[in-house]
Coordinates of C-alpha atoms and ligand atoms in Angstrom, one line a residue:
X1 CA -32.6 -24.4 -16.1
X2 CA -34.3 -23.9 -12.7
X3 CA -32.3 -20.7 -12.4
X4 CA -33.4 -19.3 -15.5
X5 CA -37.1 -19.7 -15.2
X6 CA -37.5 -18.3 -11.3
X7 CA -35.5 -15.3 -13.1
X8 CA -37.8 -14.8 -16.1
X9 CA -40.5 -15.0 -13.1
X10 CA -38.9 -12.2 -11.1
X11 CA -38.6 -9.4 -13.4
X12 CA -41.8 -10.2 -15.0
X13 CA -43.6 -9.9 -11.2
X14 CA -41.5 -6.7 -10.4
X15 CA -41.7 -5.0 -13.5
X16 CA -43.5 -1.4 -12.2
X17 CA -45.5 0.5 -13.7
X18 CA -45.7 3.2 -11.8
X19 CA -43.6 6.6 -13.2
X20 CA -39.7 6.6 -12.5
X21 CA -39.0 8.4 -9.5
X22 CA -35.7 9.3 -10.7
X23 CA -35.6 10.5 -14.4
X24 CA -39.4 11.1 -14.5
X25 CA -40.1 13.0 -18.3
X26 CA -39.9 10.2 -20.8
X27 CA -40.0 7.2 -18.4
X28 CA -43.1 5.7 -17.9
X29 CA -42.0 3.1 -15.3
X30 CA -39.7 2.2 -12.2
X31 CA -36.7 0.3 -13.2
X32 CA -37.0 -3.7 -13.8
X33 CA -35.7 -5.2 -10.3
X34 CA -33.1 -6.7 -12.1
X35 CA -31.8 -3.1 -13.6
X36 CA -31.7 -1.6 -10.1
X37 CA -30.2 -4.5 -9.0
X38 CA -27.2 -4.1 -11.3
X39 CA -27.4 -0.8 -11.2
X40 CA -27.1 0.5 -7.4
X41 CA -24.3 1.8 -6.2
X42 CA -25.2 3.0 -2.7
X43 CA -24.4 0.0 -0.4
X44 CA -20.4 1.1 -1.3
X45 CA -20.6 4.5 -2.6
X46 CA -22.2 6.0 0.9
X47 CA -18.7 5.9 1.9
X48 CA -18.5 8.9 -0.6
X49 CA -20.7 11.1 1.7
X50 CA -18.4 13.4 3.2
X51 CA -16.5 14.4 0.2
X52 CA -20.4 14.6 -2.1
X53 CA -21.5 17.0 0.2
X54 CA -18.1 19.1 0.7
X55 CA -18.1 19.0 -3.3
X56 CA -21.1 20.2 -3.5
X57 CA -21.1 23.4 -0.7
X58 CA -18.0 24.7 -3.2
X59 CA -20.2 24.0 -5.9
X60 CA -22.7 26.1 -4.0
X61 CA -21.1 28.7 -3.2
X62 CA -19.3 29.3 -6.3
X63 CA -22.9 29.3 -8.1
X64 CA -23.7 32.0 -5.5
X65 CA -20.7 34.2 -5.9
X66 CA -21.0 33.6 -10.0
X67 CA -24.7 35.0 -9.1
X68 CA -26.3 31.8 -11.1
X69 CA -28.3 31.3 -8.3
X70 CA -29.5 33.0 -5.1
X71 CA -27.4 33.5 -1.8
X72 CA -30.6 32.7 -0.5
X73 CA -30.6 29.3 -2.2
X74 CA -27.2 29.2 -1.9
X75 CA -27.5 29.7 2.3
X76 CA -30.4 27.5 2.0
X77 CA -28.6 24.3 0.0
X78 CA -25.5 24.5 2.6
X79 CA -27.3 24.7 5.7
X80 CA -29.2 21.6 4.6
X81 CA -26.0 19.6 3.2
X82 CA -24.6 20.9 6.6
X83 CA -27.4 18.9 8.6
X84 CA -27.5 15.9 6.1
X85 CA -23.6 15.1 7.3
X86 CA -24.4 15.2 10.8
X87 CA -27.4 13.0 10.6
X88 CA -24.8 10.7 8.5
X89 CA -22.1 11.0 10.8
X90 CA -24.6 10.2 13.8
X91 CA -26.8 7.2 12.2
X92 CA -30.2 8.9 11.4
X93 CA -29.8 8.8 7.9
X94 CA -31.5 6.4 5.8
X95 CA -29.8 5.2 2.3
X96 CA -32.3 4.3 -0.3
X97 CA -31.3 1.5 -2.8
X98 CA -34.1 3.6 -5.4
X99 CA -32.3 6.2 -5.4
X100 CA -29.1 4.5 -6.6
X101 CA -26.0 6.3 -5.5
X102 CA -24.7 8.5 -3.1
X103 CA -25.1 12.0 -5.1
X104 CA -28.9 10.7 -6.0
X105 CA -29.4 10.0 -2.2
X106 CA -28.1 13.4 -0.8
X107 CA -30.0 15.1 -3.2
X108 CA -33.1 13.8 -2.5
X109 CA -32.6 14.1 1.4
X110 CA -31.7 18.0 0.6
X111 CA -35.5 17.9 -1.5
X112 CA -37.1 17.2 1.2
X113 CA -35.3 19.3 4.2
X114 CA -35.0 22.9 1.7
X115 CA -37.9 22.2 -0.8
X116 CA -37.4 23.3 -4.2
X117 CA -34.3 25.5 -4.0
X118 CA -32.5 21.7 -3.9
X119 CA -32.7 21.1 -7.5
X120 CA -30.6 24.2 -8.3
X121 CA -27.5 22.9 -6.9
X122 CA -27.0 20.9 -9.6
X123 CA -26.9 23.3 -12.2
X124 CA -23.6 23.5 -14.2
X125 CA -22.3 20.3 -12.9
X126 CA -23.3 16.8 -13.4
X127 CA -23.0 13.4 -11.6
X128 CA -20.3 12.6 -14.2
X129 CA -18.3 15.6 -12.5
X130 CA -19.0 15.5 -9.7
X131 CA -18.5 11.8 -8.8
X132 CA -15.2 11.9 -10.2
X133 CA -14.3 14.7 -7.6
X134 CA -15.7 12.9 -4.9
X135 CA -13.7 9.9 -5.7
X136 CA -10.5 12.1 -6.1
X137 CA -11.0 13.7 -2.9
X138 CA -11.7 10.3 -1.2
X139 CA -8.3 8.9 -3.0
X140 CA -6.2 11.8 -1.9
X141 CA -7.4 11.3 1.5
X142 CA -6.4 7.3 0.9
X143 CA -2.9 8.6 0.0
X144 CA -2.7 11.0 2.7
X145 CA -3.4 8.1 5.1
X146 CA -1.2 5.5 3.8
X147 CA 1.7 7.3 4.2
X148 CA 1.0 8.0 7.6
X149 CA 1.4 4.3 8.3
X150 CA 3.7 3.6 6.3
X151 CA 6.0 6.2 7.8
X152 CA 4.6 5.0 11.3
X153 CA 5.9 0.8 10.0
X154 CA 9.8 3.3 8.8
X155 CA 9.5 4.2 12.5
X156 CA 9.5 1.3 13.7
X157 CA 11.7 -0.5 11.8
X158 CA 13.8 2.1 12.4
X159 CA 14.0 2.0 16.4
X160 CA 14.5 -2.3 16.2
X161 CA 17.5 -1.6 13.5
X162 CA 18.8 0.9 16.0
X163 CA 18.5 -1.9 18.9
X164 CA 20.2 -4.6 16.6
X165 CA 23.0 -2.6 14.6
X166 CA 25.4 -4.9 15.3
X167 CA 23.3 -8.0 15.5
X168 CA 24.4 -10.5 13.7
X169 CA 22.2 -12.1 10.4
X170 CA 22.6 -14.8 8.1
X171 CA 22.9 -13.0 4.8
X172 CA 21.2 -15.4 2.2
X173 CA 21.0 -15.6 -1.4
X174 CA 18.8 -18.1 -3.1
X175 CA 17.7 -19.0 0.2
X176 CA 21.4 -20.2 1.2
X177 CA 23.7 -18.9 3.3
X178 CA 25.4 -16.2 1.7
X179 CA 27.3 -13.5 4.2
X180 CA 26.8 -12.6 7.3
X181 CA 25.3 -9.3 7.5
X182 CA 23.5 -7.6 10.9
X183 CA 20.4 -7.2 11.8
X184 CA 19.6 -3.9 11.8
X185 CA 21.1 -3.2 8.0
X186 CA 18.4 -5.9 7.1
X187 CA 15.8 -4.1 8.6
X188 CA 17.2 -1.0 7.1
X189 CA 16.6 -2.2 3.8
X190 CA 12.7 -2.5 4.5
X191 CA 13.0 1.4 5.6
X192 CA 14.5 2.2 2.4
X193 CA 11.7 0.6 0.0
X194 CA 9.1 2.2 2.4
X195 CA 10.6 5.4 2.0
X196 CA 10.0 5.3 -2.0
X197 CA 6.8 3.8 -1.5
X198 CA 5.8 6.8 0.3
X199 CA 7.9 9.1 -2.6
X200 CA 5.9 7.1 -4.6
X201 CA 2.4 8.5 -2.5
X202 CA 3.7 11.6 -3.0
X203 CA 3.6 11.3 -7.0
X204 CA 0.4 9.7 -7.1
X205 CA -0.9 12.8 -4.8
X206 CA 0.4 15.4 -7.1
X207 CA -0.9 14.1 -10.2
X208 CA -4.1 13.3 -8.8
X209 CA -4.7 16.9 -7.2
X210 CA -6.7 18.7 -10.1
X211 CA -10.2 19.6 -9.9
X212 CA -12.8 17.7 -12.4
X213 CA -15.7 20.0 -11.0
X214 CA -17.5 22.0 -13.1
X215 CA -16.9 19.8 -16.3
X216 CA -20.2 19.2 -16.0
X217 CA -21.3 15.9 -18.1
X218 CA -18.2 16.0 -20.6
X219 CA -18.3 19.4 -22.3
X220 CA -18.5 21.8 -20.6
X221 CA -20.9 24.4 -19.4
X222 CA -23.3 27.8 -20.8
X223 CA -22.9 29.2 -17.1
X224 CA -20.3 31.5 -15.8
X225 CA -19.2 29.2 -13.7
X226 CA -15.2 29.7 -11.8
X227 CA -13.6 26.8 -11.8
X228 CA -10.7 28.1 -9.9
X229 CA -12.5 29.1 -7.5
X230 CA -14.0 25.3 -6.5
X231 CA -11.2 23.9 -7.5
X232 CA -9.2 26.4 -5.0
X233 CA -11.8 25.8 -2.1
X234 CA -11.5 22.0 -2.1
X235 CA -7.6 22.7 -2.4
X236 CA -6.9 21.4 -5.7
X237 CA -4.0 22.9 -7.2
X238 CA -5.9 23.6 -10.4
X239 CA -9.0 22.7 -12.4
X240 CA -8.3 19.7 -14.7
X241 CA -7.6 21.4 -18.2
X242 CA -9.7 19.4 -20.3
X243 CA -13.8 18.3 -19.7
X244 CA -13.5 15.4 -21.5
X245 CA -10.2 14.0 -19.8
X246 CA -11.8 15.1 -16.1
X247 CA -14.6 13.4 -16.4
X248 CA -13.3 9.9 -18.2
X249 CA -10.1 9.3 -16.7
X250 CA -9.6 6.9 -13.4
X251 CA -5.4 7.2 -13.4
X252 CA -5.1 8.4 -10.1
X253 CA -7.4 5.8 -8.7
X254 CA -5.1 3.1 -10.8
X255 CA -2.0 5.2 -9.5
X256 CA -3.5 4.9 -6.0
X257 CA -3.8 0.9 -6.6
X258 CA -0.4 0.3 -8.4
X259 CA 1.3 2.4 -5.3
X260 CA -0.3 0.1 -2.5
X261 CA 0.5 -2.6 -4.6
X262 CA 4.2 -2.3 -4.9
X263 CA 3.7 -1.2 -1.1
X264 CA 2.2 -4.9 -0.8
X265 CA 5.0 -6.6 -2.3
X266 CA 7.4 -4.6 0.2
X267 CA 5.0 -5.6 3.1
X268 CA 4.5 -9.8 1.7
X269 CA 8.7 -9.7 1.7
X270 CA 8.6 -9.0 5.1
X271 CA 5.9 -11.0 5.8
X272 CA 7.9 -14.0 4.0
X273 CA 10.7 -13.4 5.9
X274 CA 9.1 -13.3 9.6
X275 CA 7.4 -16.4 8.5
X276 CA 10.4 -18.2 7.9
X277 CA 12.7 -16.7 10.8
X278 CA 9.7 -17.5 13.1
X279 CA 9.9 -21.7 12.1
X280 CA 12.0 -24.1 14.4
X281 CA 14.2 -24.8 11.5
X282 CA 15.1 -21.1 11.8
X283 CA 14.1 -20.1 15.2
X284 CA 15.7 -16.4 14.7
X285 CA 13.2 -14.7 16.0
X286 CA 9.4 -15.6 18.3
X287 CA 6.3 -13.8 17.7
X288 CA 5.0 -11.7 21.1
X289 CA 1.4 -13.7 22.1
X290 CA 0.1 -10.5 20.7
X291 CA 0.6 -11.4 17.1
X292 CA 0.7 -15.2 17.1
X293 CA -2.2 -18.1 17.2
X294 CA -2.4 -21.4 18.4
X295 CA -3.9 -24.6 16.9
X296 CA -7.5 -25.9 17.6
X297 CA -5.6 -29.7 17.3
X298 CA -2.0 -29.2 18.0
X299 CA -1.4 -27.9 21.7
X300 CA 2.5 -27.0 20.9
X301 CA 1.7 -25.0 17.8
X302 CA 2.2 -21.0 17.7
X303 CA 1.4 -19.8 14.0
X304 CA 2.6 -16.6 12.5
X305 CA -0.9 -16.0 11.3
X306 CA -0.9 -12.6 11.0
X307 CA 2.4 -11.9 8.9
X308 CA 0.8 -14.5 7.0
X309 CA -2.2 -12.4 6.4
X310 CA 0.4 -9.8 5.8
X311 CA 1.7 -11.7 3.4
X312 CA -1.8 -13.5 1.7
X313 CA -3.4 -10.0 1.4
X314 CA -1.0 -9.0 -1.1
X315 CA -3.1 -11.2 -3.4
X316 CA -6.3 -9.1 -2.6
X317 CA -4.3 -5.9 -3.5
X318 CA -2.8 -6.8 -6.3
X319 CA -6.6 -8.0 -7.8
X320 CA -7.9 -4.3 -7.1
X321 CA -5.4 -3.4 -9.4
X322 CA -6.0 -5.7 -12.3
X323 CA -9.8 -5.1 -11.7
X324 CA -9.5 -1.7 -12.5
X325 CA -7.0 -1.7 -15.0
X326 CA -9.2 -4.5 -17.2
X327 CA -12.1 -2.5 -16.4
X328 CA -10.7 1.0 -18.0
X329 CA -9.2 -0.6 -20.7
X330 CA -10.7 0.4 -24.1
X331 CA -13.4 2.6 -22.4
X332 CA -14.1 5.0 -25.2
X333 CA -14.4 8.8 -23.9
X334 CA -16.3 10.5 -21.5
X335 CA -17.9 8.8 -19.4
X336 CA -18.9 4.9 -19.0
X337 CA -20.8 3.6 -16.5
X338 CA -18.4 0.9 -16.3
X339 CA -16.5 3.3 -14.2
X340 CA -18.9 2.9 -11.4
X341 CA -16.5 -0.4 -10.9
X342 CA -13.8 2.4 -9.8
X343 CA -14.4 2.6 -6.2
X344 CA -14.7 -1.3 -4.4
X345 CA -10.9 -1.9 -5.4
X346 CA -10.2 1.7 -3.6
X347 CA -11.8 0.8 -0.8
X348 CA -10.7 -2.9 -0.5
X349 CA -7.8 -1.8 -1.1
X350 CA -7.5 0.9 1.8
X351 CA -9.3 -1.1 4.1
X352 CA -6.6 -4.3 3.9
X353 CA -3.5 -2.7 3.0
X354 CA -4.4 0.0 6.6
X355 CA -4.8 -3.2 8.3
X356 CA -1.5 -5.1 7.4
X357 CA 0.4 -2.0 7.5
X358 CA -0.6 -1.5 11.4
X359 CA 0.0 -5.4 11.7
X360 CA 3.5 -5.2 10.7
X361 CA 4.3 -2.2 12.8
X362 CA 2.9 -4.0 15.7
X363 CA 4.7 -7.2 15.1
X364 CA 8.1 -5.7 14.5
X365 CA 7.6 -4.0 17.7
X366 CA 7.2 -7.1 19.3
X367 CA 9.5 -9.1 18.3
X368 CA 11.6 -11.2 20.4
X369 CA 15.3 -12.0 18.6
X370 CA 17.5 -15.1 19.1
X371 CA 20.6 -13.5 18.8
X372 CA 22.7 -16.5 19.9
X373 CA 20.4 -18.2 16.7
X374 CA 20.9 -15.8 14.4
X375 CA 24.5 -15.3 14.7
X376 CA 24.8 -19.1 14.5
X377 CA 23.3 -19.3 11.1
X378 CA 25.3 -16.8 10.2
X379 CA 28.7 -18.5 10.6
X380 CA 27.6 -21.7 9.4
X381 CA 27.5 -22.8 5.3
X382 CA 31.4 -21.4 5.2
X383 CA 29.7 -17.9 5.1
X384 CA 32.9 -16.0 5.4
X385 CA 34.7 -17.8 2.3
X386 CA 34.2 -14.4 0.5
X387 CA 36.2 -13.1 3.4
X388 CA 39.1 -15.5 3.1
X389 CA 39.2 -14.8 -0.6
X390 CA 39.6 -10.9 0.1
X391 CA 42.1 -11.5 2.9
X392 CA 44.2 -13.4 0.0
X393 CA 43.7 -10.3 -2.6
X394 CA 44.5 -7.5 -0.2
X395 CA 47.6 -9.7 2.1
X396 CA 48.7 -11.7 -0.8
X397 CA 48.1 -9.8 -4.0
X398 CA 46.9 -12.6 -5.6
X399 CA 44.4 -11.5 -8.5
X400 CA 40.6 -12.0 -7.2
X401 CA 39.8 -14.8 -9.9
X402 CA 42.6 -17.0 -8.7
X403 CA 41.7 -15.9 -5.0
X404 CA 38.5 -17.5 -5.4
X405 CA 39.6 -20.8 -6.4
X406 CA 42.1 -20.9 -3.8
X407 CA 39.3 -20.2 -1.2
X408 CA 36.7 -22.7 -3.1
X409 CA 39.8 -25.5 -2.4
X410 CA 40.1 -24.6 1.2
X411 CA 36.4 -24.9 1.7
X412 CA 36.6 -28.4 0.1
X413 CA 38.7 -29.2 2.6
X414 CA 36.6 -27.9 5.9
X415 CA 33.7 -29.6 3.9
X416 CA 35.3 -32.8 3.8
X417 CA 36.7 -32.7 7.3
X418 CA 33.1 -31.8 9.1
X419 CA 34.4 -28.1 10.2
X420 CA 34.4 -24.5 9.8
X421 CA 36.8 -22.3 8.3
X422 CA 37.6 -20.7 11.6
X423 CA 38.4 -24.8 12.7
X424 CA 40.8 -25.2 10.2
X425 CA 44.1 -25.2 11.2
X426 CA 46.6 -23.2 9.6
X427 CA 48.3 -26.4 7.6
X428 CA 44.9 -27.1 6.0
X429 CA 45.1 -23.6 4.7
X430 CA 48.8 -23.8 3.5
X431 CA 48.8 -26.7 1.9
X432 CA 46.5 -25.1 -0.5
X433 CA 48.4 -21.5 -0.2
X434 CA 51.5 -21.4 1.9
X435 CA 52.3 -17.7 2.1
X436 CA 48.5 -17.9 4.1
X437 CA 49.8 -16.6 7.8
X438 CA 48.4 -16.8 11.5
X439 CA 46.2 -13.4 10.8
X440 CA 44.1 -15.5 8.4
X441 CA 42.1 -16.4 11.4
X442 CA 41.4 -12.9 11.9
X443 CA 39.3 -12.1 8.8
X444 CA 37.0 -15.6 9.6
X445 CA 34.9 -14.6 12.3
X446 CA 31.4 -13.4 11.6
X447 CA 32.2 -10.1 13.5
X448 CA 35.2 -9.4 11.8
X449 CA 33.5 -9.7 8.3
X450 CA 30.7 -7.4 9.6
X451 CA 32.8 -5.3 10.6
X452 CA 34.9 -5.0 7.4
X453 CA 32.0 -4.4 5.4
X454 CA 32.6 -0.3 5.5
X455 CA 32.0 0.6 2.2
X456 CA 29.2 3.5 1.7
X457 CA 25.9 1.3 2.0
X458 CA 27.7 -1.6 3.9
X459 CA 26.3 -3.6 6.3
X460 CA 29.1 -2.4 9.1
X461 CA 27.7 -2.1 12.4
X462 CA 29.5 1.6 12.0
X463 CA 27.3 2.2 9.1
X464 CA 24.3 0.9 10.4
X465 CA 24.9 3.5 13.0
X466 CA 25.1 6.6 10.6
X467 CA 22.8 5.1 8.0
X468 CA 20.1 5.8 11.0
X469 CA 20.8 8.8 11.8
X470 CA 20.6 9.6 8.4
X471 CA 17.2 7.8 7.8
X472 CA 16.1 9.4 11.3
X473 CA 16.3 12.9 9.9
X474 CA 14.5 12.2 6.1
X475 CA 11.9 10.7 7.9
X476 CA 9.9 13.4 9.0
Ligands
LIG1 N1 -22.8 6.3 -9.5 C1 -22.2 6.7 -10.7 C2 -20.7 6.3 -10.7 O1 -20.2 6.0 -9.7 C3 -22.3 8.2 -10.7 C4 -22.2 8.8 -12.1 C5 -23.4 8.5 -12.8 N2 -23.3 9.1 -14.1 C6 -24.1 8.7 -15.1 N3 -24.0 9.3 -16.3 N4 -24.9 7.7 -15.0 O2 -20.1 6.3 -11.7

């Protein structure tokens, strides 16, 4: 109730009166403080300035060459858009909340430096144009970017997969031991789904790299202007085909989000997995100082806190995604102001997923492997049964099915006497099977099932080998 009245209160004392600075003409007065409030955009969409103003020096200069306006104003518009980024890029530029966004800004800074050539540059075009090729150019920048870490994360996964090849892993499924498998083939599997999330950046770029300029508000324009030729100078492929579609649509933002997202899930996996290794119950690997925290109460305590960020962010980036998604959906054509929503996810979204991205690069760099741990595991929970069964298919031609029984009796047995399958002796074995011979013991060692794990994709210390020189040359 309290809340409601001191509002009532506010707009009524802030209510101008005044003419609008902005839209002048039919306005009589300055925006309620409330509708400015909702309605400002600047405080996130400065981060627009570099691609606003190289947006608008094509638009320029194709208005110039189309001879719509001067070369004089022409000359005069991108010497002053020149000057307006380097005041931006070196701090003496002041952003205005009255003047909304980030075109409206610019625009007005360009008034005052040039005069009244300024409000010819926005002839033929419109903010519903030209925002949506500032936000393309700032989303194919985002893509260009994210593959650059992602590939830099391939690398080194790459180089610590090389170092463990034939490192021995506990293979799990369902969280229980499974097969033994090595090290590196693990961490090759994380260099695979990186590699088609950046095929996947490379989609998203393509489809994204049309030019909206020059669509003007949604229909078009009167002018002569050459779209091919702005669309050329800001290295589009092409102008988008339709004025309606270039000005309304936000997929390649949503294409953007859903390819960092699936990147996330990739990167939380990982994150999952290093949490897990890192524990005492596991104790595969240790966290360098570098990448681990300590606890304000427990003095023995050395948290993976930042593969759990890794790992929490996901969260964040996956919200981006929904936000925008709920956001488009059911937006009747062209544009909506709803779609000023677009860019916070973009840029939450690049600022996190940069951050754990770098993260996990560094922390896989780091890491210090318990070999003697890992291999451990890896023999323990009968993890070469699967082994023993094969040894009976291949030695004994006995059909798989009844293989696996076989094997499932002779693991009863280890189970029941407290060993492995390597401590069995031989009688255990034949009681169950007799034509079972000495070489059975040569199929139950962790190494030997590693190693007989050859087929194309296998886990083989052999294959790990070739699978990286393989991955080595792809990734470029
Ligand atoms: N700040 C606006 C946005 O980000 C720019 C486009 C405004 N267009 C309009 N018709 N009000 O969407």
């Amino acid at each position: 109730m309290a809340n409601s009245k001191k509002t009532a209160k506010t707009i009524k004392n802030t209510k101008k009166t005044s003419a609008n600075q902005m839209w002048g003409g039919q306005f009589s007065c300055s925006p309620s403080e409330l509708m400015a409030k909702i309605n400002v955009s600047i405080g996130f969409d400065k981060r627009l300035y570099r691609q606003d103003i190289q947006g608008s020096i094509a638009h320029a200069n194709m208005l110039a060459q189309q001879k719509i306006i001067s070369s004089a104003n022409a000359k005069a518009i991108i010497l002053g858009l020149e000057e307006i980024l380097a005041d931006i890029e070196g701090g003496n530029f002041e952003f205005k909340d009255s003047l909304e966004d980030i075109h409206m800004n610019i625009e007005a800074a360009l008034k005052e430096r040039i005069g009244e050539a300024a409000g010819r540059l926005h002839t033929a075009r419109s903010r519903n144009d030209q925002v949506a090729t500032d936000f393309r150019l700032y989303v194919r920048d985002a893509l260009d970017a994210l593959d650059v870490l992602i590939k830099d994360l391939q690398l080194a996964l790459l180089s610590r997969a090389e170092e463990h090849s034939a490192t021995i892993l506990a293979g799990f499924t369902h969280l229980q031991v499974a097969q033994p498998v090595t090290f590196g083939h693990h961490l090759l599997a994380y260099v695979e789904m990186f590699g088609r999330d950046r095929a996947r950046v490379t989609d998203a770029r393509k489809h994204l790299n049309e030019s909206p300029l020059g669509a003007a508000a949604l229909a078009g324009t009167s002018f002569p202007t050459d779209r091919f030729a702005t669309s050329k100078s800001l290295g589009f492929d092409r102008p988008m085909a339709n004025s309606l579609d270039a000005v309304s649509d936000r997929d390649f933002a949503l294409e953007y989000l859903a390819v960092a997202s699936i990147c996330a899930v990739h990167l939380s996996r990982l994150a999952e997995e290093m949490v897990n290794w890192s524990s005492a119950q596991f104790a595969f690997i240790r966290f360098s100082d570098a990448y681990s925290t300590g606890s304000s109460i427990m003095p023995q305590k050395r948290n993976p806190d930042a593969a759990e960020l890794v790992r929490g962010k996901s969260g964040r980036i996956f919200g981006n995604l929904i936000s925008l998604l709920t956001t488009m959906k059911a937006l009747p054509l062209a544009y909506n102001k709803d779609m000023q929503e677009d860019k916070e996810p973009v840029f939450d979204t690049a600022e996190n997923l940069g951050i754990c991205l770098q993260a996990m690069a560094g922390m896989v760099r780091d890491l210090n492997v318990d070999k003697e741990r890992m291999k451990k595991a890896a023999g323990a929970a009968y993890a070469t049964a699967t082994d023993l069964a094969d040894y009976l298919v291949r030695e004994l031609k006995i059909p798989f099915r009844d293989a696996h029984h076989i094997t499932a009796r002779i693991v009863k047995i280890a189970s029941d006497k407290g060993k492995d399958l390597e401590e069995l002796d031989l009688k255990d074995m034949q009681s169950i099977e007799p034509k079972i011979k000495q070489n059975i013991f040569n199929v139950l060692s962790v190494e030997n099932s590693v190693k007989s794990r050859v087929s194309y994709g296998g886990t083989a210390p052999d294959n790990v080998k070739k699978a990286i020189t393989e991955a080595k040359k792809r990734i470029k």
